[in-house]
Short mmCIF file of C-alpha atoms in Angstrom, two decimals:
data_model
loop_
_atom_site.label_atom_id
_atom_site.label_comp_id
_atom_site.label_asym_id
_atom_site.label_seq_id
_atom_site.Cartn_x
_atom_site.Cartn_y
_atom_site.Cartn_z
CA UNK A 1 0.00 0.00 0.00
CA UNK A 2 1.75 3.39 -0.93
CA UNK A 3 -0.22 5.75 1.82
CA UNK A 4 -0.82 4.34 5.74
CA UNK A 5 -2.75 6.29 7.64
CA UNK A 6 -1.46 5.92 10.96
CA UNK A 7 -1.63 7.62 14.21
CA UNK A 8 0.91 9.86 16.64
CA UNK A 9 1.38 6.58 18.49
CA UNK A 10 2.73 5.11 15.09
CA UNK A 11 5.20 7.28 14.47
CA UNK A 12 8.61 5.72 13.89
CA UNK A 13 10.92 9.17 13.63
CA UNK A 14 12.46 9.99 16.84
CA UNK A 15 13.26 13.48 17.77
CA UNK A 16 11.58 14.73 14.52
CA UNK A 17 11.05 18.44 13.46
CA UNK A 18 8.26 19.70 11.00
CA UNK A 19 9.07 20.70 8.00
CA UNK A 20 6.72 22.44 6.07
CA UNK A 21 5.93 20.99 2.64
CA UNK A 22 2.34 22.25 1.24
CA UNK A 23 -1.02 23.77 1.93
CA UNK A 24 -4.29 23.90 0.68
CA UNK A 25 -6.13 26.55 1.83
CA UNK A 26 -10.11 25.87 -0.33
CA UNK A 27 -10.44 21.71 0.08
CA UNK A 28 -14.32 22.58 -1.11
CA UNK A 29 -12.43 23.92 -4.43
CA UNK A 30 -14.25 21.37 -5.91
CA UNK A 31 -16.66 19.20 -4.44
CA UNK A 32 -15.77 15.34 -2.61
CA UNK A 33 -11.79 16.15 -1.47
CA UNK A 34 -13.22 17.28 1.15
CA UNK A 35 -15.14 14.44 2.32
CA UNK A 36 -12.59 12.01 1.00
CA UNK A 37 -10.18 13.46 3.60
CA UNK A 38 -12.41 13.12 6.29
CA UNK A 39 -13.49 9.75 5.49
CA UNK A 40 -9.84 8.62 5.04
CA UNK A 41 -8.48 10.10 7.92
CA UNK A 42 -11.62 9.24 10.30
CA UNK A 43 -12.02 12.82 11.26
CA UNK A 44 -15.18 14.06 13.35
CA UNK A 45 -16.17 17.49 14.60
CA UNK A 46 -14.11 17.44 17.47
CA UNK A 47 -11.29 17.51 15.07
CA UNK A 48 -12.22 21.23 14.45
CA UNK A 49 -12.11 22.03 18.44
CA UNK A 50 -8.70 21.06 19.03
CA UNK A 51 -8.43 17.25 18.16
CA UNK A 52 -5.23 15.67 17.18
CA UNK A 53 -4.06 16.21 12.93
CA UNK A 54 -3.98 13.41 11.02
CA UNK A 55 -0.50 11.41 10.15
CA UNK A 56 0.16 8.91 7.25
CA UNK A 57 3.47 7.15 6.12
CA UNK A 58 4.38 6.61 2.81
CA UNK A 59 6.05 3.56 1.06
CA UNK A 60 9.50 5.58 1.52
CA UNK A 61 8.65 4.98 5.12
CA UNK A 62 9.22 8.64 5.59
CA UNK A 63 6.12 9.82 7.73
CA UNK A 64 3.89 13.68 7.36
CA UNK A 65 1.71 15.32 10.17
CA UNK A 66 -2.00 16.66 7.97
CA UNK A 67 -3.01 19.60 9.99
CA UNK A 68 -6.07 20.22 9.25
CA UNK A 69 -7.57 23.97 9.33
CA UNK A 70 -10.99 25.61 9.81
CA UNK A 71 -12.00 29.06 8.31
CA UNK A 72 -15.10 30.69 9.53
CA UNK A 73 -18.52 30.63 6.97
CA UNK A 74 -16.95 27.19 5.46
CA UNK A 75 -17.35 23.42 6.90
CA UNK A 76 -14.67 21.53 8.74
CA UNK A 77 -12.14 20.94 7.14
CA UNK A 78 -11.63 24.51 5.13
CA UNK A 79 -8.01 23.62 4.20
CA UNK A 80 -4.48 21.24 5.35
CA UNK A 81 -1.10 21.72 5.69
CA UNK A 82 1.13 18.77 5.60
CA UNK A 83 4.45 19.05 7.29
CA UNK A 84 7.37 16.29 6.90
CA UNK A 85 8.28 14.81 10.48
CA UNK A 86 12.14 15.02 9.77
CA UNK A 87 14.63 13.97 12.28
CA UNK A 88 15.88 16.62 14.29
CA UNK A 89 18.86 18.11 12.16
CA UNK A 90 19.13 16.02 9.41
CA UNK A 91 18.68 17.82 5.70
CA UNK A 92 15.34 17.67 3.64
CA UNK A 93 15.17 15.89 -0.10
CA UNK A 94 12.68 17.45 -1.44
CA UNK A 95 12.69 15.30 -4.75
CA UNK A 96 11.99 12.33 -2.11
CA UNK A 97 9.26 14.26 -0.39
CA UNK A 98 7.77 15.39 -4.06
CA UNK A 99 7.95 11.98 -4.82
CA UNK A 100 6.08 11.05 -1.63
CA UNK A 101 3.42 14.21 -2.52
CA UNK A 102 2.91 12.46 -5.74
CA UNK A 103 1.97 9.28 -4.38
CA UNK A 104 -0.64 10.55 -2.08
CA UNK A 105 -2.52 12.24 -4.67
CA UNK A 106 -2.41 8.99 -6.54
CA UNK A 107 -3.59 7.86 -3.15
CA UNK A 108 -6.48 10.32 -2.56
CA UNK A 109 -7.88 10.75 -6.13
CA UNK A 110 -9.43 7.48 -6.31
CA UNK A 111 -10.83 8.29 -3.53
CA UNK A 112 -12.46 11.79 -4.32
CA UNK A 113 -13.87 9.41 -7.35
CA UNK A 114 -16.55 10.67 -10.04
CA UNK A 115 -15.09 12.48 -12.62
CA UNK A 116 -11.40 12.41 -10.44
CA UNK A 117 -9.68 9.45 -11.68
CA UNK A 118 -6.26 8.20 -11.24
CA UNK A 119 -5.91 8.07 -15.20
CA UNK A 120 -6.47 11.85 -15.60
CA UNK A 121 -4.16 12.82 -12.61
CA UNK A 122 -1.61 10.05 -13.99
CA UNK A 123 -1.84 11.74 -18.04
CA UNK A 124 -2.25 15.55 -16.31
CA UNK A 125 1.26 14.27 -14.31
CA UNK A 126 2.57 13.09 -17.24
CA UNK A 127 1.88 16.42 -19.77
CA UNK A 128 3.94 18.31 -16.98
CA UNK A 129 7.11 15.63 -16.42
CA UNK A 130 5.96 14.64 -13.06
CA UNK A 131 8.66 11.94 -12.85
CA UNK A 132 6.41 9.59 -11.36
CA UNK A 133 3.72 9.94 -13.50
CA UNK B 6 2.96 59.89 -4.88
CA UNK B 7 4.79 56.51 -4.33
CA UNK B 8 7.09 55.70 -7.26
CA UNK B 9 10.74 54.61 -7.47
CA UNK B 10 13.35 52.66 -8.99
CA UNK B 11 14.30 49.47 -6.34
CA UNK B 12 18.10 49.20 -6.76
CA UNK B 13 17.94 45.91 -4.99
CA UNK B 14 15.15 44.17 -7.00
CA UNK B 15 15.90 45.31 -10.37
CA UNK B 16 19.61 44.58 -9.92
CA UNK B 17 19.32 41.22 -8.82
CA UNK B 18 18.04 40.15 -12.31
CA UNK B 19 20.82 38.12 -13.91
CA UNK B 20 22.55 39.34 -17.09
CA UNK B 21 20.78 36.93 -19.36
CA UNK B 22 17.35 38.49 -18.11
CA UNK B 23 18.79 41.97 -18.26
CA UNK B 24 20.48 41.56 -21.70
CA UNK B 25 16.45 41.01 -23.09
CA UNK B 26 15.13 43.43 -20.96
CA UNK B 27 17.36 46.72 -20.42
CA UNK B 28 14.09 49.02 -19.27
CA UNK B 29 14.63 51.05 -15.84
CA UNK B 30 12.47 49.15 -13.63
CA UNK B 31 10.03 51.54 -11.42
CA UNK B 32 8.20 50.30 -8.42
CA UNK B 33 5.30 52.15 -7.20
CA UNK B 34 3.28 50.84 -3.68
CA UNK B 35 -0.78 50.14 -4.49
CA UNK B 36 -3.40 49.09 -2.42
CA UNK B 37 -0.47 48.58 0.22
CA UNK B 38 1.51 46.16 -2.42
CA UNK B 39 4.55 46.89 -4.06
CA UNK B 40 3.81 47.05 -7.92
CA UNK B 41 6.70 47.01 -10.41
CA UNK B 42 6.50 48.27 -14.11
CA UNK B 43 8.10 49.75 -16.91
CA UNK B 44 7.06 52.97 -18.32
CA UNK B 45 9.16 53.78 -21.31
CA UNK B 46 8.54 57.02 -23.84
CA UNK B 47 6.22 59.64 -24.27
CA UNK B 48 2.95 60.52 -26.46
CA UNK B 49 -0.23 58.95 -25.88
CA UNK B 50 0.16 55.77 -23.52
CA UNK B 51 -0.07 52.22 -24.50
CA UNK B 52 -0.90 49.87 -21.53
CA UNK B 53 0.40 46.24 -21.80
CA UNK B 54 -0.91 43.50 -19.19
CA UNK B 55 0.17 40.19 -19.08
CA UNK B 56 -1.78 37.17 -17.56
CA UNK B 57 -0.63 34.48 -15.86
CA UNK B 58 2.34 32.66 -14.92
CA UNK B 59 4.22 36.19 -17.07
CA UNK B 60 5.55 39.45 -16.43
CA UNK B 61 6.63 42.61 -18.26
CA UNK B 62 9.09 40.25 -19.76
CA UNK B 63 7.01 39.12 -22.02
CA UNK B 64 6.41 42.61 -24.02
CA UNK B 65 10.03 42.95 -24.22
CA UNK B 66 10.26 43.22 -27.90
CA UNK B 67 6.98 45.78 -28.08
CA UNK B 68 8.18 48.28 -25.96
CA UNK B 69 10.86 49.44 -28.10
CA UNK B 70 8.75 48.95 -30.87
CA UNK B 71 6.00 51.14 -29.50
CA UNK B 72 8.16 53.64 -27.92
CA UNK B 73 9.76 54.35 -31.60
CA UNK B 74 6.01 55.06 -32.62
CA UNK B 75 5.90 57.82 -30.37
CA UNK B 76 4.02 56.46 -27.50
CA UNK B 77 4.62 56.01 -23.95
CA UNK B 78 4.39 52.41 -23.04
CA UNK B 79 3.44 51.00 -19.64
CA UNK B 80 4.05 47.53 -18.68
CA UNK B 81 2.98 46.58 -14.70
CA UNK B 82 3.45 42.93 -13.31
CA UNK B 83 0.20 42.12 -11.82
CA UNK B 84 0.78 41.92 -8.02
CA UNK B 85 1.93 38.01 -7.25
CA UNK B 86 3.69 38.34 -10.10
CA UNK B 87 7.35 39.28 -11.94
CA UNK B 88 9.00 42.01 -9.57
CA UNK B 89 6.05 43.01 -7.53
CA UNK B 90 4.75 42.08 -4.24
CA UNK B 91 3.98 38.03 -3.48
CA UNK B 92 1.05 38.04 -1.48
CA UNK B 93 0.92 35.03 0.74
CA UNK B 94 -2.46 33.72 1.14
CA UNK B 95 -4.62 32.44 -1.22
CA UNK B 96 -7.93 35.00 0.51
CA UNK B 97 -5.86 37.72 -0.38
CA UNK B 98 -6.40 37.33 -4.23
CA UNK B 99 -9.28 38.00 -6.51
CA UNK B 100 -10.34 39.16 -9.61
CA UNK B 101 -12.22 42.45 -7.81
CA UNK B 102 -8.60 43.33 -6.06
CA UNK B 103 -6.64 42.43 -9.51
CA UNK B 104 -8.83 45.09 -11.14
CA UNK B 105 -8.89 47.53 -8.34
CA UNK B 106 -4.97 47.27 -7.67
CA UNK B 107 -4.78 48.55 -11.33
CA UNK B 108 -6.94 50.89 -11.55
CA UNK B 109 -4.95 52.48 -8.57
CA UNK B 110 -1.98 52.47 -10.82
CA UNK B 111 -3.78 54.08 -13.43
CA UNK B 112 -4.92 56.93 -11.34
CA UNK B 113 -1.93 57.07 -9.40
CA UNK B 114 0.13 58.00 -12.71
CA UNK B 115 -2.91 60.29 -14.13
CA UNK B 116 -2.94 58.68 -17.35
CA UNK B 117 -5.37 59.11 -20.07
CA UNK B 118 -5.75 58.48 -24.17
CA UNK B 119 -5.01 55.09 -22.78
CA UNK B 120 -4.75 52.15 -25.34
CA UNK B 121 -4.69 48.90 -23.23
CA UNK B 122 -2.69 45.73 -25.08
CA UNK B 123 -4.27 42.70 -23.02
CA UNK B 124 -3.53 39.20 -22.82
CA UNK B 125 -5.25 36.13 -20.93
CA UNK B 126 -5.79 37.56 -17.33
CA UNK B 127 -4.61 40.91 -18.43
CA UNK B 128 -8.19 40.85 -20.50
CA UNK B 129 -10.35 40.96 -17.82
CA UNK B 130 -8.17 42.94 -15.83
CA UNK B 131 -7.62 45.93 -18.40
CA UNK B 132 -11.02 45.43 -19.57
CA UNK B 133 -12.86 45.78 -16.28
CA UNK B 134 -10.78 49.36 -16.06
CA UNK B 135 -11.39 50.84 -19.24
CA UNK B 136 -14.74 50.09 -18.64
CA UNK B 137 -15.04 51.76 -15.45
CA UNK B 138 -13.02 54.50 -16.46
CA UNK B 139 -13.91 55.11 -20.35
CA UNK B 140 -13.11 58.98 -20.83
CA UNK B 141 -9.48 57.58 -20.28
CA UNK B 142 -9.57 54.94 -22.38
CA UNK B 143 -8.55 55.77 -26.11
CA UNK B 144 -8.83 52.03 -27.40
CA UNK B 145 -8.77 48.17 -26.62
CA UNK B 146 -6.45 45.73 -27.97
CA UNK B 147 -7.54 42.20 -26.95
CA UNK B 148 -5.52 39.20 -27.54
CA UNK B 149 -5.64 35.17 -26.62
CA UNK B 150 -8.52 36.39 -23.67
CA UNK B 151 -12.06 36.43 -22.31
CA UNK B 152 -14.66 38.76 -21.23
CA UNK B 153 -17.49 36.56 -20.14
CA UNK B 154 -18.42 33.93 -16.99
CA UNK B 155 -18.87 31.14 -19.52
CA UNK B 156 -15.79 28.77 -19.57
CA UNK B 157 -14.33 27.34 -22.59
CA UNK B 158 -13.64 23.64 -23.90
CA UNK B 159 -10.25 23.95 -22.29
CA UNK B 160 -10.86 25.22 -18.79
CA UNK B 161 -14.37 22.90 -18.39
CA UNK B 162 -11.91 19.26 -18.79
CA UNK B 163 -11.08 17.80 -15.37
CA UNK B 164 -7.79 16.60 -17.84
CA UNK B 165 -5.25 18.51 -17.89
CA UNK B 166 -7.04 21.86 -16.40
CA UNK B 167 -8.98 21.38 -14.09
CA UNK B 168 -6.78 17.96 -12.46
CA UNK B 169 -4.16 21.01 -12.06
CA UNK B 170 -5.44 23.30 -9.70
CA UNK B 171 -7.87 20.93 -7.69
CA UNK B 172 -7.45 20.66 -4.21
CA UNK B 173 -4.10 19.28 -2.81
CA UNK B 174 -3.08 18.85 -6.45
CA UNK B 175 -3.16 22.29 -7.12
CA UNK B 176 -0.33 23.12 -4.99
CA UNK B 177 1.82 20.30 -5.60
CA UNK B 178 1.66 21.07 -8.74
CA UNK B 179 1.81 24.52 -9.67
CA UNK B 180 3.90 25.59 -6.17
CA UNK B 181 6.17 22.67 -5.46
CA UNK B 182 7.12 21.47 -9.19
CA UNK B 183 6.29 25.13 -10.71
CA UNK B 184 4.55 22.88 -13.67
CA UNK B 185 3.35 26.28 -15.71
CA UNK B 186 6.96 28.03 -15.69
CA UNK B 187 8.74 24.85 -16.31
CA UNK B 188 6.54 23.01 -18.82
CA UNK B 189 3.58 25.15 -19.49
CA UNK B 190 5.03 28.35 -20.69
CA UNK B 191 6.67 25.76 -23.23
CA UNK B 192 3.66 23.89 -24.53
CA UNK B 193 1.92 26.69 -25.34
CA UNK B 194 4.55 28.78 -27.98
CA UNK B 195 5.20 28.00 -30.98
CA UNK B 196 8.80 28.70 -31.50
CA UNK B 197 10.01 26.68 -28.48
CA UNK B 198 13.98 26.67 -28.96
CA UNK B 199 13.77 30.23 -29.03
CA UNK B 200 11.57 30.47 -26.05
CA UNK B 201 13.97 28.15 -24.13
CA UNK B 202 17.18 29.71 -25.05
CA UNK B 203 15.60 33.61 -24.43
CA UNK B 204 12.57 33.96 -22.33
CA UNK B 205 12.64 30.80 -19.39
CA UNK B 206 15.32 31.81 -17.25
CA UNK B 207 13.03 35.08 -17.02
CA UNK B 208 9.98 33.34 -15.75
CA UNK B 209 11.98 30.87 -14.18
CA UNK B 210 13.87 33.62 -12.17
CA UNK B 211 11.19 35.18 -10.76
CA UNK B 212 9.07 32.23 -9.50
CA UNK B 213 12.22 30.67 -7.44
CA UNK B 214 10.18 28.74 -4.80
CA UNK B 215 7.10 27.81 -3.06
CA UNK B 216 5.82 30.75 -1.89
CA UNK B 217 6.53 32.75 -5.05
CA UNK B 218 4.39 30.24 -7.00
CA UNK B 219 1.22 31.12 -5.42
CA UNK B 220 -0.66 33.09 -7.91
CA UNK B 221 -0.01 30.84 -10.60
CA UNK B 222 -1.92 28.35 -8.97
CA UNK B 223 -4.89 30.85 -7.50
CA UNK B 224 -5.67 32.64 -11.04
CA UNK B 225 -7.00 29.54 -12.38
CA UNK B 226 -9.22 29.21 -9.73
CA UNK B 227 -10.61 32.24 -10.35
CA UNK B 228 -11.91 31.33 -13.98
CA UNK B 229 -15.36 30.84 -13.67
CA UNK B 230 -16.97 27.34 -14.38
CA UNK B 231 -20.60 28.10 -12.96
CA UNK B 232 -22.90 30.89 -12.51
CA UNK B 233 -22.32 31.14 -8.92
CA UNK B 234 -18.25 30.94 -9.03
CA UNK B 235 -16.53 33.67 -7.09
CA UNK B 236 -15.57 35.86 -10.21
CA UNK B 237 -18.63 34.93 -12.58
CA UNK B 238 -20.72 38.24 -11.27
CA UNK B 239 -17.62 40.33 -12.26
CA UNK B 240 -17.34 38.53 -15.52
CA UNK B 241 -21.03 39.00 -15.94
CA UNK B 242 -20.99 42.67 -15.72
CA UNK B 243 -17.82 43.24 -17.68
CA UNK B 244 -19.52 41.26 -21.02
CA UNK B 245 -22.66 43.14 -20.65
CA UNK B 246 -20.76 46.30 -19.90
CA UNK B 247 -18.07 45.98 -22.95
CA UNK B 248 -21.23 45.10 -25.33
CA UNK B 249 -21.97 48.90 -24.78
CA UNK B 250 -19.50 50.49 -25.10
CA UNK B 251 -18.16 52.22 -28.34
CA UNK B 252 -14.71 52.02 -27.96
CA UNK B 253 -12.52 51.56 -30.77
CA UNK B 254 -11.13 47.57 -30.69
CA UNK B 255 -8.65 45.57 -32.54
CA UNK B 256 -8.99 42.26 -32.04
CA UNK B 257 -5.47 40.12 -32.52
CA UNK B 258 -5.16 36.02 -32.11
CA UNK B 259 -2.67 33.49 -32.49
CA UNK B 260 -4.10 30.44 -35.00
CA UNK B 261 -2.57 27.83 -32.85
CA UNK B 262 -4.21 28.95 -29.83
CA UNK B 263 -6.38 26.14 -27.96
CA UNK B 264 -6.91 27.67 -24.20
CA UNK B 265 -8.84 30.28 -26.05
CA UNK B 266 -10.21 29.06 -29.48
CA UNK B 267 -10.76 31.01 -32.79
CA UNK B 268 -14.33 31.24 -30.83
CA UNK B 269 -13.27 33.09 -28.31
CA UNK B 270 -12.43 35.98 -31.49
CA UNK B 271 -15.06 35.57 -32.72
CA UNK B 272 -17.31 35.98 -29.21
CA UNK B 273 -15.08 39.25 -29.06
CA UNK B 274 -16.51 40.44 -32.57
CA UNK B 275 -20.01 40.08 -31.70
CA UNK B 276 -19.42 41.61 -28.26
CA UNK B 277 -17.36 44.41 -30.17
CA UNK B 278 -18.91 44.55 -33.63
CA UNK B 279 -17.00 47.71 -34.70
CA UNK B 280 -13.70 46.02 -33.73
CA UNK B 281 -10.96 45.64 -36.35
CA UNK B 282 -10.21 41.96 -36.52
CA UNK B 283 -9.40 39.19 -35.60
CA UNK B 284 -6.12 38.88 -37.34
CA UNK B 285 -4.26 36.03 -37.18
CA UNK B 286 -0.81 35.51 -36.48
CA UNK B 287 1.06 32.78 -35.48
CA UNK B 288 1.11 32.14 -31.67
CA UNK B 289 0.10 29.74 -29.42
CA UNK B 290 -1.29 31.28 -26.10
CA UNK B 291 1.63 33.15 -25.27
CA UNK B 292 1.49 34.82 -29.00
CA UNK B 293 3.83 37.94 -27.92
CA UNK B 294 6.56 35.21 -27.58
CA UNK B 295 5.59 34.16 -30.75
CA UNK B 296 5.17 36.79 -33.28
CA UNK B 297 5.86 40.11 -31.52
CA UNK B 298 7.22 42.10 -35.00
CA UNK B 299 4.08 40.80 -36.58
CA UNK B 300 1.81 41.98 -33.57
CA UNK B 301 2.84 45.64 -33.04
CA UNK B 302 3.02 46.09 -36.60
CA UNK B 303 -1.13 45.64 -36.23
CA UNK B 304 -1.18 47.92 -32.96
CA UNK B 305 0.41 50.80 -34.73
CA UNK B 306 -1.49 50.41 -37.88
CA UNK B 307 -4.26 50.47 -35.46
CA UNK B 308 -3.01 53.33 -33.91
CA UNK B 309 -2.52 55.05 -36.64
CA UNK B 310 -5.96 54.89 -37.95
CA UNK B 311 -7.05 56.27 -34.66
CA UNK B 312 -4.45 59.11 -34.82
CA UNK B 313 -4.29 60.77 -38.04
CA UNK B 314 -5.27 64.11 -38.34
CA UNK B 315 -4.07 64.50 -34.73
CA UNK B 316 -0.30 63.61 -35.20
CA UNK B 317 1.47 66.89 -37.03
#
């Protein structure tokens, strides 16, 4: 399985930092990524009121931390941030962590389903040299 | 007034950039953002906007061109964009504060006898100004753009368009691999070696990481796909506002366009039934890359036709 969702208990890194890596500030956007997320990632509303973020390891094994955000006049959740749990001091690859980006969209598209499929992410990838596309 | 030259910014572009574009860059602060631009010559003033991911760059070969003609020529970079300010949040943009940022600009300098040169989101933009300011408006040149809520072909498929800017895609893709810099701007000229050799490491320079990427991935979301999308009102009234108005036009399209079709000229002729056009060069969306000697040739001819009897 390329994408485990797994919780803070999981967590293999020791002594990690964050390391910022994206956001998404409009999950409704388009319609169904937002309920995809909160289906995959179990999320309730006390998520909104302080509950733990969400955490998922990819086939790398390297793990991320999905914040999820709220934003006034929109439903829960408004947007994410995902941060890379990086040991302490050591350096960030960001190929590696592009390449682990790439496999949770292949990850979450199916997923959002309906018109999102992993064939048009996989050709739009491919148009723009994704590498692992 | 606000309005200087930023030793710091416009020094920092490398030779290569430089050695294409050798205009003093001017900075002037609007709506609280810094907002670079060129403004070369003198004579009546010729207004070039550029749409998205560009920057004044890509007029580099009209504004000596137009500046020869005897006009002043003024090309901004649309805040989040080229040398001017990088808002960070995605709230902070929309097309209401695009239009209002430059219509500060155009106050700010006092110009009139404006002709405005636009170009994808530099349409709506520059349109949605001369039509709230038409006693300084002279004319309207409208290339590769839209004036109306209704998407085309292009931006309604979920492949590649719409696929790129969904949510969590959206900034993987345009903010952490920079996709319409580094493959987009490519796909969509025609003369590609040329493009790579001259004009990347321009667009590539100024969109250097994440957080400089951020508009490139927020203007398509503004397009409107439904009646009720954030900027459809706005493209609502600036269709049924342009119909009205009497403005000379010259319509100019590239025949290898495909995010705006030959419809799109032809939605622009029925809008604009007095308009001059379309004439068809050959450009892809980014046609100034393309066929810039071919282009102003049609602005000043257009210009001229407008100005004689009033030139001595």
């Amino acid at each position: 399985m390329s994408i485990e969702i797994i919780t803070a208990a999981d967590i293999r890194a020791e002594k990690y930092r964050r390391v910022f890596v994206m956001v998404e500030e409009r999950l409704g956007h388009y319609a169904g990524f937002r309920e995809a997320l909160i289906e995959a990632f179990g999320l309730t509303a006390a998520h909104a009121d302080g509950g733990p973020p969400g955490y998922f390891r990819a086939a790398s094994g390297r793990e991320y931390e999905v914040v999820f955000t709220s934003r006034s006049g929109q439903r829960f959740p408004s947007g994410l941030e995902i941060q890379a749990l990086i040991p302490r001091f050591d350096p960030v690859d960001p190929e590696a962590t592009d390449e682990d980006m790439w496999r949770f969209l292949e990850w979450l598209i199916p997923r959002v389903g309906g018109e999102w499929t992993l064939e048009a992410l996989q050709a739009t990838g491919k148009v723009y040299k994704i590498p692992w596309a | 007034m606000t309005m200087s030259t930023d030793s710091t910014l416009a020094s920092g572009l490398p030779s290569e950039v430089r050695r294409h574009f050798p205009f003093a860059s001017r900075f002037m602060r609007v709506n609280g953002y810094r907002m670079h631009f060129v403004d070369e010559g003198e004579g009546d003033p010729v207004l070039l906007l550029h749409g998205n991911p560009t920057w004044s760059f890509l007029y580099r070969k009209f504004i000596p061109r137009i500046v020869a003609a005897g006009y002043r020529v003024i090309a901004p970079d649309h805040i989040g964009f080229g040398l001017s300010s990088r808002p960070a949040r995605e709230h902070d943009f929309s097309l209401e504060n695009h239009i209002s940022n430059l219509e500060e600009f155009i106050r700010r300098l006092g110009l009139q006898r404006i002709t405005v040169v636009c170009q994808d989101w530099g349409g709506p933009i520059g349109l949605a100004c001369a039509v709230l300011n038409p006693a300084a408006f002279k004319s309207i040149v409208v290339m590769n753009t839209w004036a109306w809520p209704e998407p085309t072909s292009f931006h309604s498929g979920v492949f590649p368009w719409r696929m790129m800017h969904a949510p969590v895609v959206g900034p993987f893709l345009f903010q952490r691999r920079n996709i319409l810099v580094e493959r987009g701007l490519y796909l969509s000229v025609v003369h590609r070696e040329r493009f790579l050799e001259e004009a990347l490491p321009a667009y590539r320079f100024v969109m250097p990481d994440y957080d400089s990427r951020l508009l490139t991935r927020v203007f398509p979301r503004l397009i409107p796909l439904r009646p009720d999308d954030r900027s459809a009102a706005t493209m609502r009234w600036l269709e049924q506002s342009l119909h009205s108005m009497n403005i000379p036009a010259l319509i100019v399209w590239g025949k290898e366009e495909i995010v705006f079709p030959a419809e799109c000229a032809q939605r622009f002729k029925t809008l604009l039934p007095h308009a001059k056009g379309p004439l068809w060069v050959t450009g892809s969306h980014f046609l100034q890359e393309d066929s810039p000697e071919e282009i102003c040739g049609h602005i000043l001819d257009f210009l001229d036709g407008q100005d004689r009897g009033r030139k001595p």
